[in-house]
mmCIF file with all atom_site columns, C-alpha atoms in Angstrom:
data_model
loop_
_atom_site.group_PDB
_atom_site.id
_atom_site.type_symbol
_atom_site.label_atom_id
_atom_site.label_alt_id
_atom_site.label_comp_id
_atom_site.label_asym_id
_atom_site.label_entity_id
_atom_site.label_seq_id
_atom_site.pdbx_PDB_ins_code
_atom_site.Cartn_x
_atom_site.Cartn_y
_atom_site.Cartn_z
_atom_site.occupancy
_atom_site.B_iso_or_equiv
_atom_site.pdbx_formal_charge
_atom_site.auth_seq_id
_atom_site.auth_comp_id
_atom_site.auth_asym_id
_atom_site.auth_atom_id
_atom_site.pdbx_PDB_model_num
ATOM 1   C CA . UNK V 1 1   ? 42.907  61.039  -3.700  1.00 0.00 ? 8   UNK V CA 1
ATOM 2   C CA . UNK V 1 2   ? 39.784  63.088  -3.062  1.00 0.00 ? 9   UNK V CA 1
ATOM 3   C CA . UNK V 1 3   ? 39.117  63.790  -6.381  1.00 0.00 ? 10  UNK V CA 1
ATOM 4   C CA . UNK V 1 4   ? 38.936  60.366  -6.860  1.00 0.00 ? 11  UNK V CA 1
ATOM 5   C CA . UNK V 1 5   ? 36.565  59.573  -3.806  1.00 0.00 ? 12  UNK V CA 1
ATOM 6   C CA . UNK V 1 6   ? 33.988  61.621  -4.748  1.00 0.00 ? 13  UNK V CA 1
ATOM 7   C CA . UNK V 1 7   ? 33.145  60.656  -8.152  1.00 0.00 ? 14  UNK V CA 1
ATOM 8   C CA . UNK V 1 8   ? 33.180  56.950  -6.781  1.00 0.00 ? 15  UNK V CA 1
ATOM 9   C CA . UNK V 1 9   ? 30.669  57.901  -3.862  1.00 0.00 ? 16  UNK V CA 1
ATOM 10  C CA . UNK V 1 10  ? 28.217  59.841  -6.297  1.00 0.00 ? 17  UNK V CA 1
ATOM 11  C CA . UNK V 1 11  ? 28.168  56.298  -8.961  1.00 0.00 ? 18  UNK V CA 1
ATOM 12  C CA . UNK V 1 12  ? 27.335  54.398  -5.268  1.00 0.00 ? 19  UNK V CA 1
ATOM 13  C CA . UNK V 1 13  ? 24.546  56.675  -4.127  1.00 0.00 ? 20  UNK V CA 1
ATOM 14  C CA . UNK V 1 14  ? 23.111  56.656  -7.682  1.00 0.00 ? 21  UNK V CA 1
ATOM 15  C CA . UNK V 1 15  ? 23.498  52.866  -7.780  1.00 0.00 ? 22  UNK V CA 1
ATOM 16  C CA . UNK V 1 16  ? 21.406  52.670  -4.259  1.00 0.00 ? 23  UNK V CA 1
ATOM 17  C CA . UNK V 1 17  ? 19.024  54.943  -5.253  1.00 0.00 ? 24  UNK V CA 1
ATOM 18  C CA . UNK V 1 18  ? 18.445  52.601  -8.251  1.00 0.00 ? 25  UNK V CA 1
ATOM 19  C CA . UNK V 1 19  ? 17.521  49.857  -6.337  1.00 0.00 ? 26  UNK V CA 1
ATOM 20  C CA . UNK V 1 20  ? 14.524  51.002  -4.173  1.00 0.00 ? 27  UNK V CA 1
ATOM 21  C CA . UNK V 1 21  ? 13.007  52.108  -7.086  1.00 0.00 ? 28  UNK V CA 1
ATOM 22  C CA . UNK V 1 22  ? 9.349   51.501  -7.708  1.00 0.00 ? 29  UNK V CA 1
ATOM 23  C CA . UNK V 1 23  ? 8.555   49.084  -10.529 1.00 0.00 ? 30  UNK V CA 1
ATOM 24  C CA . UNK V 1 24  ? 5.521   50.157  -13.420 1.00 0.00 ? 31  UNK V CA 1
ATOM 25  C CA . UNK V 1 25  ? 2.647   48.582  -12.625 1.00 0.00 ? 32  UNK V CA 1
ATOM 26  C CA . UNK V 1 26  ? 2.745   46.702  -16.038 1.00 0.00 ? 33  UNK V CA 1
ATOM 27  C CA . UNK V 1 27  ? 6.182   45.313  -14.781 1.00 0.00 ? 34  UNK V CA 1
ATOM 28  C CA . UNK V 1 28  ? 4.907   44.178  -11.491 1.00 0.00 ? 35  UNK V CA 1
ATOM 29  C CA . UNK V 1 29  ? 1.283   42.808  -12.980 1.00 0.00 ? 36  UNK V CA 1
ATOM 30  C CA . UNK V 1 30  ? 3.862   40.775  -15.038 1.00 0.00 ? 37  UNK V CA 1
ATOM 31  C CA . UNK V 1 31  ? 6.082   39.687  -12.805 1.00 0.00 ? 38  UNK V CA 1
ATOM 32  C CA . UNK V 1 32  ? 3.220   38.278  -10.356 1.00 0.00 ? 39  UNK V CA 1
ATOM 33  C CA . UNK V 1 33  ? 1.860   36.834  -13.091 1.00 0.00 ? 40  UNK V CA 1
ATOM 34  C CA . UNK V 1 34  ? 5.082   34.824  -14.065 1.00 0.00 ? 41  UNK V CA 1
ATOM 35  C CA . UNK V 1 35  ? 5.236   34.191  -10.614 1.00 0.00 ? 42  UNK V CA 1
ATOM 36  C CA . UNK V 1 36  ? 1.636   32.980  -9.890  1.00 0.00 ? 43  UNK V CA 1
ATOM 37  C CA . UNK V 1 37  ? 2.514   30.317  -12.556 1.00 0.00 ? 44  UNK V CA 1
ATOM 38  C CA . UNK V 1 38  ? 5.617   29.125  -11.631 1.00 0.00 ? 45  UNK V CA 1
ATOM 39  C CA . UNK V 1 39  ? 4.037   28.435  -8.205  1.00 0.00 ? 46  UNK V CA 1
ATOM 40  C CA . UNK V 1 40  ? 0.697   27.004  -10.156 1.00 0.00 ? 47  UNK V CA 1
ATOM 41  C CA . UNK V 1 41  ? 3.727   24.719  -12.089 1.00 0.00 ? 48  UNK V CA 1
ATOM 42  C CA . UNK V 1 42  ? 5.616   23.462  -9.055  1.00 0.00 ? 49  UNK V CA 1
ATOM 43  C CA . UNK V 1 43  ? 2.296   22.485  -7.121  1.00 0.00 ? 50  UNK V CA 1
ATOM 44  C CA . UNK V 1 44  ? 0.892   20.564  -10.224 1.00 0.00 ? 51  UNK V CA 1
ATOM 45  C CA . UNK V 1 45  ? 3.993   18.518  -10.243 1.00 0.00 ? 52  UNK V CA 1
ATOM 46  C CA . UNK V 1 46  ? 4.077   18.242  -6.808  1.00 0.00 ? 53  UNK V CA 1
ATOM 47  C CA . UNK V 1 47  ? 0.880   16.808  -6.477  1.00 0.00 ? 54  UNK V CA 1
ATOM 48  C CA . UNK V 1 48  ? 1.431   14.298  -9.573  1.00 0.00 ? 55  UNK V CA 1
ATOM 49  C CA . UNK V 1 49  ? 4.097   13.456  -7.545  1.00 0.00 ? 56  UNK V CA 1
ATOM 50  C CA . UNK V 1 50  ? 2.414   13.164  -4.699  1.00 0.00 ? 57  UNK V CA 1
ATOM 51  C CA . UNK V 1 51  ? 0.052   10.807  -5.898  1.00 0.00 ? 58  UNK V CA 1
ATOM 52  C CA . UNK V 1 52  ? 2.401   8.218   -7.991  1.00 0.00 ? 59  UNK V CA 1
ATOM 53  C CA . UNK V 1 53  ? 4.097   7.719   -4.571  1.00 0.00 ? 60  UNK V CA 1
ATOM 54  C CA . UNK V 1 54  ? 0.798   6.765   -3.343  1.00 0.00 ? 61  UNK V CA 1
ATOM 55  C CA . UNK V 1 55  ? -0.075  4.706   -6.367  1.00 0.00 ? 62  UNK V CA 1
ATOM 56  C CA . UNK V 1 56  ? 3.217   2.867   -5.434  1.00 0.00 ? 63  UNK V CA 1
ATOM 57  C CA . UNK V 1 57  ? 2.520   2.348   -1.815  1.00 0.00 ? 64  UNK V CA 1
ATOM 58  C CA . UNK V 1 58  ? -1.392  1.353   -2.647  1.00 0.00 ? 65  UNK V CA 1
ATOM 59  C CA . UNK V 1 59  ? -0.011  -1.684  -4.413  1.00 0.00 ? 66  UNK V CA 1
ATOM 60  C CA . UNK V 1 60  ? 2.583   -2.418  -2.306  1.00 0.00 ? 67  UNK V CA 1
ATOM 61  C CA . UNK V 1 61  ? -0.037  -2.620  0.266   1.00 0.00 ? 68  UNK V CA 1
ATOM 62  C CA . UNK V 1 62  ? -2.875  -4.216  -1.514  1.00 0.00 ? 69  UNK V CA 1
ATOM 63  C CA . UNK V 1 63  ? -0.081  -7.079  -2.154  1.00 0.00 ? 70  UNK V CA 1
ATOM 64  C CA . UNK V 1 64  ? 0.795   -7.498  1.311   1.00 0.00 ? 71  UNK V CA 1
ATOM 65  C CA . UNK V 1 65  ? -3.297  -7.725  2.189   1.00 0.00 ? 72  UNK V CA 1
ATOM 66  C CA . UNK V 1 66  ? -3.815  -10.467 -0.833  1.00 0.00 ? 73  UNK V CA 1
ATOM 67  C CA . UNK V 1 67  ? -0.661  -12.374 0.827   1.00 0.00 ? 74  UNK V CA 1
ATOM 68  C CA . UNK V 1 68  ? -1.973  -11.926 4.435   1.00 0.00 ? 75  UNK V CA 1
ATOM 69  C CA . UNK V 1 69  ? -5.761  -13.240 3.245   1.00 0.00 ? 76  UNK V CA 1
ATOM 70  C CA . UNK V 1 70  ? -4.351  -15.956 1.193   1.00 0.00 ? 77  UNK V CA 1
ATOM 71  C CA . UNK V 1 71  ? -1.889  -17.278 4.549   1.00 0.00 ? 78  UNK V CA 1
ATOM 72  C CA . UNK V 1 72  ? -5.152  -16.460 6.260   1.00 0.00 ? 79  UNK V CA 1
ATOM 73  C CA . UNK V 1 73  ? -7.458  -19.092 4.225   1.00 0.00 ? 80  UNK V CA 1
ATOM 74  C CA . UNK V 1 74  ? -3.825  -21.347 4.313   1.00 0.00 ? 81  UNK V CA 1
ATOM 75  C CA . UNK V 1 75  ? -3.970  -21.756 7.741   1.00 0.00 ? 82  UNK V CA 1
ATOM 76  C CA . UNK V 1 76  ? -7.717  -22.263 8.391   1.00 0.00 ? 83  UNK V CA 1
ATOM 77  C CA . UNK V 1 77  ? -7.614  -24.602 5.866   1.00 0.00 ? 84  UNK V CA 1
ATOM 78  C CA . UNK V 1 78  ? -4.522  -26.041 8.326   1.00 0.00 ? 85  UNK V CA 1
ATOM 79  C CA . UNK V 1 79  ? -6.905  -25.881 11.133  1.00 0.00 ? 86  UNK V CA 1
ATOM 80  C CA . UNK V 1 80  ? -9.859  -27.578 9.194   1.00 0.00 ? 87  UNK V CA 1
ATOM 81  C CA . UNK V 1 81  ? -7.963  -30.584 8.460   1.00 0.00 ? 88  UNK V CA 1
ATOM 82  C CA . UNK V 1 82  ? -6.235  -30.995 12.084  1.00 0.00 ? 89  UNK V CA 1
ATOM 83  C CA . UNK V 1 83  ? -9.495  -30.772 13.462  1.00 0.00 ? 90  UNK V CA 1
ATOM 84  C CA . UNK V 1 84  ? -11.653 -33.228 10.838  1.00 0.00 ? 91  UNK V CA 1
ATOM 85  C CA . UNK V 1 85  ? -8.491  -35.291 11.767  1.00 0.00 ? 92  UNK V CA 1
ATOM 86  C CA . UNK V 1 86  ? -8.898  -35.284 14.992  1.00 0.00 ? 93  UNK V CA 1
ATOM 87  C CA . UNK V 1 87  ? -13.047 -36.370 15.191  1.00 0.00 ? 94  UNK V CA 1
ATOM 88  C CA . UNK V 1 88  ? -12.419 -39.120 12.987  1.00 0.00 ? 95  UNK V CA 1
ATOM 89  C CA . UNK V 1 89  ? -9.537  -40.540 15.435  1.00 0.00 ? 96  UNK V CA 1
ATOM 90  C CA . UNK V 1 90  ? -12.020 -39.487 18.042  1.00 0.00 ? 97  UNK V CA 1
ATOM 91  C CA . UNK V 1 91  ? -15.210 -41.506 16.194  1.00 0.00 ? 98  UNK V CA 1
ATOM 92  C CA . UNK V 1 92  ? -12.893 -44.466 15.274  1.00 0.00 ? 99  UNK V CA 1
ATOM 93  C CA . UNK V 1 93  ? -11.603 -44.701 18.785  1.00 0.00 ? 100 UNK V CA 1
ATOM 94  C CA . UNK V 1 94  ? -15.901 -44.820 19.673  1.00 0.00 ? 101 UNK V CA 1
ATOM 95  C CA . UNK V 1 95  ? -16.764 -47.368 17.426  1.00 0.00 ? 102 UNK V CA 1
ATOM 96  C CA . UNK V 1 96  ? -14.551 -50.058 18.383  1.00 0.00 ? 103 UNK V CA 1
ATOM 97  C CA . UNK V 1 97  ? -16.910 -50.688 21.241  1.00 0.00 ? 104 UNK V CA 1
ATOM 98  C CA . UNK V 1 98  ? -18.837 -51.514 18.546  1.00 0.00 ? 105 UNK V CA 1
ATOM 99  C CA . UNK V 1 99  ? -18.708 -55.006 16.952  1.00 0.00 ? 106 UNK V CA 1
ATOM 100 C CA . UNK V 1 100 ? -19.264 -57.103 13.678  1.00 0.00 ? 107 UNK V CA 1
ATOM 101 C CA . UNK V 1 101 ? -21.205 -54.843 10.895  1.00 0.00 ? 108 UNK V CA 1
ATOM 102 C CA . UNK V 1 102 ? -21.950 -52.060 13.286  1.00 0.00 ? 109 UNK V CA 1
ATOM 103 C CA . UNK V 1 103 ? -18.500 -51.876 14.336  1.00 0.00 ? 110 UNK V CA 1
ATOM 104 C CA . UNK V 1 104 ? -17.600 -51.595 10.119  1.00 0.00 ? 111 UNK V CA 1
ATOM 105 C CA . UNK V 1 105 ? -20.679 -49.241 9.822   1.00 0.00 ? 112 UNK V CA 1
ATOM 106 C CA . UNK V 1 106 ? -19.696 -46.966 12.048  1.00 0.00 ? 113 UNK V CA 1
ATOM 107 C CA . UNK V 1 107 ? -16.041 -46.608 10.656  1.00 0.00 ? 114 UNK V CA 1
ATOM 108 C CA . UNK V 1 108 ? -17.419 -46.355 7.504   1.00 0.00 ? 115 UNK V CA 1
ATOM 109 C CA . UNK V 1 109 ? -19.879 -43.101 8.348   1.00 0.00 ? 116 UNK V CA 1
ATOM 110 C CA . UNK V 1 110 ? -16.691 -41.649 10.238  1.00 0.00 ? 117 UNK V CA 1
ATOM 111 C CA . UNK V 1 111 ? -14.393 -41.840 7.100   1.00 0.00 ? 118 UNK V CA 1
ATOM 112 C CA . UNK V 1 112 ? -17.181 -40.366 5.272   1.00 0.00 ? 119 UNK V CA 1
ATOM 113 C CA . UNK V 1 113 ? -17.916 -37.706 7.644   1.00 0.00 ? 120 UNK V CA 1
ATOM 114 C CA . UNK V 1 114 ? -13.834 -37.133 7.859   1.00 0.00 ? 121 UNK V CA 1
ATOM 115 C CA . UNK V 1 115 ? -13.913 -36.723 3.665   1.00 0.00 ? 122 UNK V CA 1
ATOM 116 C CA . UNK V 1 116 ? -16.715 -34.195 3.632   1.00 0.00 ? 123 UNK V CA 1
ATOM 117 C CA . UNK V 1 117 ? -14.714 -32.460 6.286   1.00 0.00 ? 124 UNK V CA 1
ATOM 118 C CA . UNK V 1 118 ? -11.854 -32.117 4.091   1.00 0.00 ? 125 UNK V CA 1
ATOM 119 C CA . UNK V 1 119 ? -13.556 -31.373 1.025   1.00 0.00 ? 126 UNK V CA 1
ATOM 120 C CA . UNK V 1 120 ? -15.593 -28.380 2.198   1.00 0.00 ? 127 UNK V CA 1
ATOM 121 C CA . UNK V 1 121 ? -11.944 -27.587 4.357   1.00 0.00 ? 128 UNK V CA 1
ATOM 122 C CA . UNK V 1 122 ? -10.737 -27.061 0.796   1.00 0.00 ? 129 UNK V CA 1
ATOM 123 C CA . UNK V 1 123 ? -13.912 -25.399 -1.055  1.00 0.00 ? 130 UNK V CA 1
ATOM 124 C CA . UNK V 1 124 ? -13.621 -22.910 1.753   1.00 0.00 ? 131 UNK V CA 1
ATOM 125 C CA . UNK V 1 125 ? -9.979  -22.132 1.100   1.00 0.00 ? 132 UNK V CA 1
ATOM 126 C CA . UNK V 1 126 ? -10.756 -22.085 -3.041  1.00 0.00 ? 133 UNK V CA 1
ATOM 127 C CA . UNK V 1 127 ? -13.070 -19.308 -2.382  1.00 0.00 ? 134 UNK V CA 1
ATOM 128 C CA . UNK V 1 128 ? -11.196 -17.030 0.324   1.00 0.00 ? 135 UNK V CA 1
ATOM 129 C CA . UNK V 1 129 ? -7.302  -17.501 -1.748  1.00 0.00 ? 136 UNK V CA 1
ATOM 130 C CA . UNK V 1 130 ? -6.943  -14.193 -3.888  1.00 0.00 ? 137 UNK V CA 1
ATOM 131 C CA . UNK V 1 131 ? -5.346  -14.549 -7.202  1.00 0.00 ? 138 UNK V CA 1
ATOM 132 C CA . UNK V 1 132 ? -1.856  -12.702 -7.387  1.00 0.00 ? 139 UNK V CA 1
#
C-alpha cells in the first residue's frame, strides 16, 4: 500500500506547487486587460440601465404633475364660479331695495358683472390646463 501512497503524494505536491505559480507578465497584462473591459462592459450597461429606469419614472412623474396642474386649474375654476355665484346673489339681493328702472338696472349690471366673472373663470382655466 505504500508503494502506492507515495507516487499519489508526489502528483499532489506537484499539483500544489502548480497553482501558486507566478503568471508571465504578458499573461497577467492580458488578463487585466480582459478584465478592465468586462468591468468597463457591465458599468456601461449598468448605467444605460440606470437611466431608462429614470426615463420611465420622469414620465410617470411629469404625468402625475400635468394631472395635478390640470385638477389644480379644475378646481379654481370651481372656486371662480361659486364665488361670481355668490356676488351676484349677493348684488341681486342689494338691488331689490331698488325700484322701477333702477331696480332693472342694477340687476342688469350684476348679471353682467356675474358673466364676465365666468368668462375670465374659464380663460383662466384654458390657459393653466396642460394638454395630455
Amino acid at each position: 500500500m505504500r508503494e502506492y501512497l507515495m507516487p499519489i503524494f508526489v502528483v499532489a505536491a506537484l499539483a500544489l506547487a502548480g497553482c501558486s505559480k507566478s503568471k508571465s507578465p504578458e499573461d497577467v497584462s492580458r488578463d487585466v486587460a480582459k478584465a478592465e473591459q468586462k468591468a468597463s462592459n457591465e458599468v456601461t450597461k449598468s448605467e444605460d440601465r440606470a437611466q431608462s429606469a429614470l426615463d420611465k419614472s420622469y414620465e410617470k412623474v411629469n404625468d402625475q404633475e400635468k394631472k395635478f396642474n390640470n385638477d389644480a386649474a379644475h378646481q379654481t375654476y370651481n372656486v371662480a364660479i361659486a364665488r361670481a355665484d355668490g356676488y351676484r346673489k349677493v348684488a341681486i339681493a342689494t338691488c331689490e331695495s331698488q325700484s322701477g328702472a333702477a331696480q332693472k338696472a342694477c340687476k342688469d349690471q350684476a348679471e353682467a358683472d356675474y358673466k364676465t366673472a365666468r368668462a375670465d373663470a374659464r380663460a383662466s382655466a384654458e390657459v393653466a390646463v396642460q394638454p395630455k
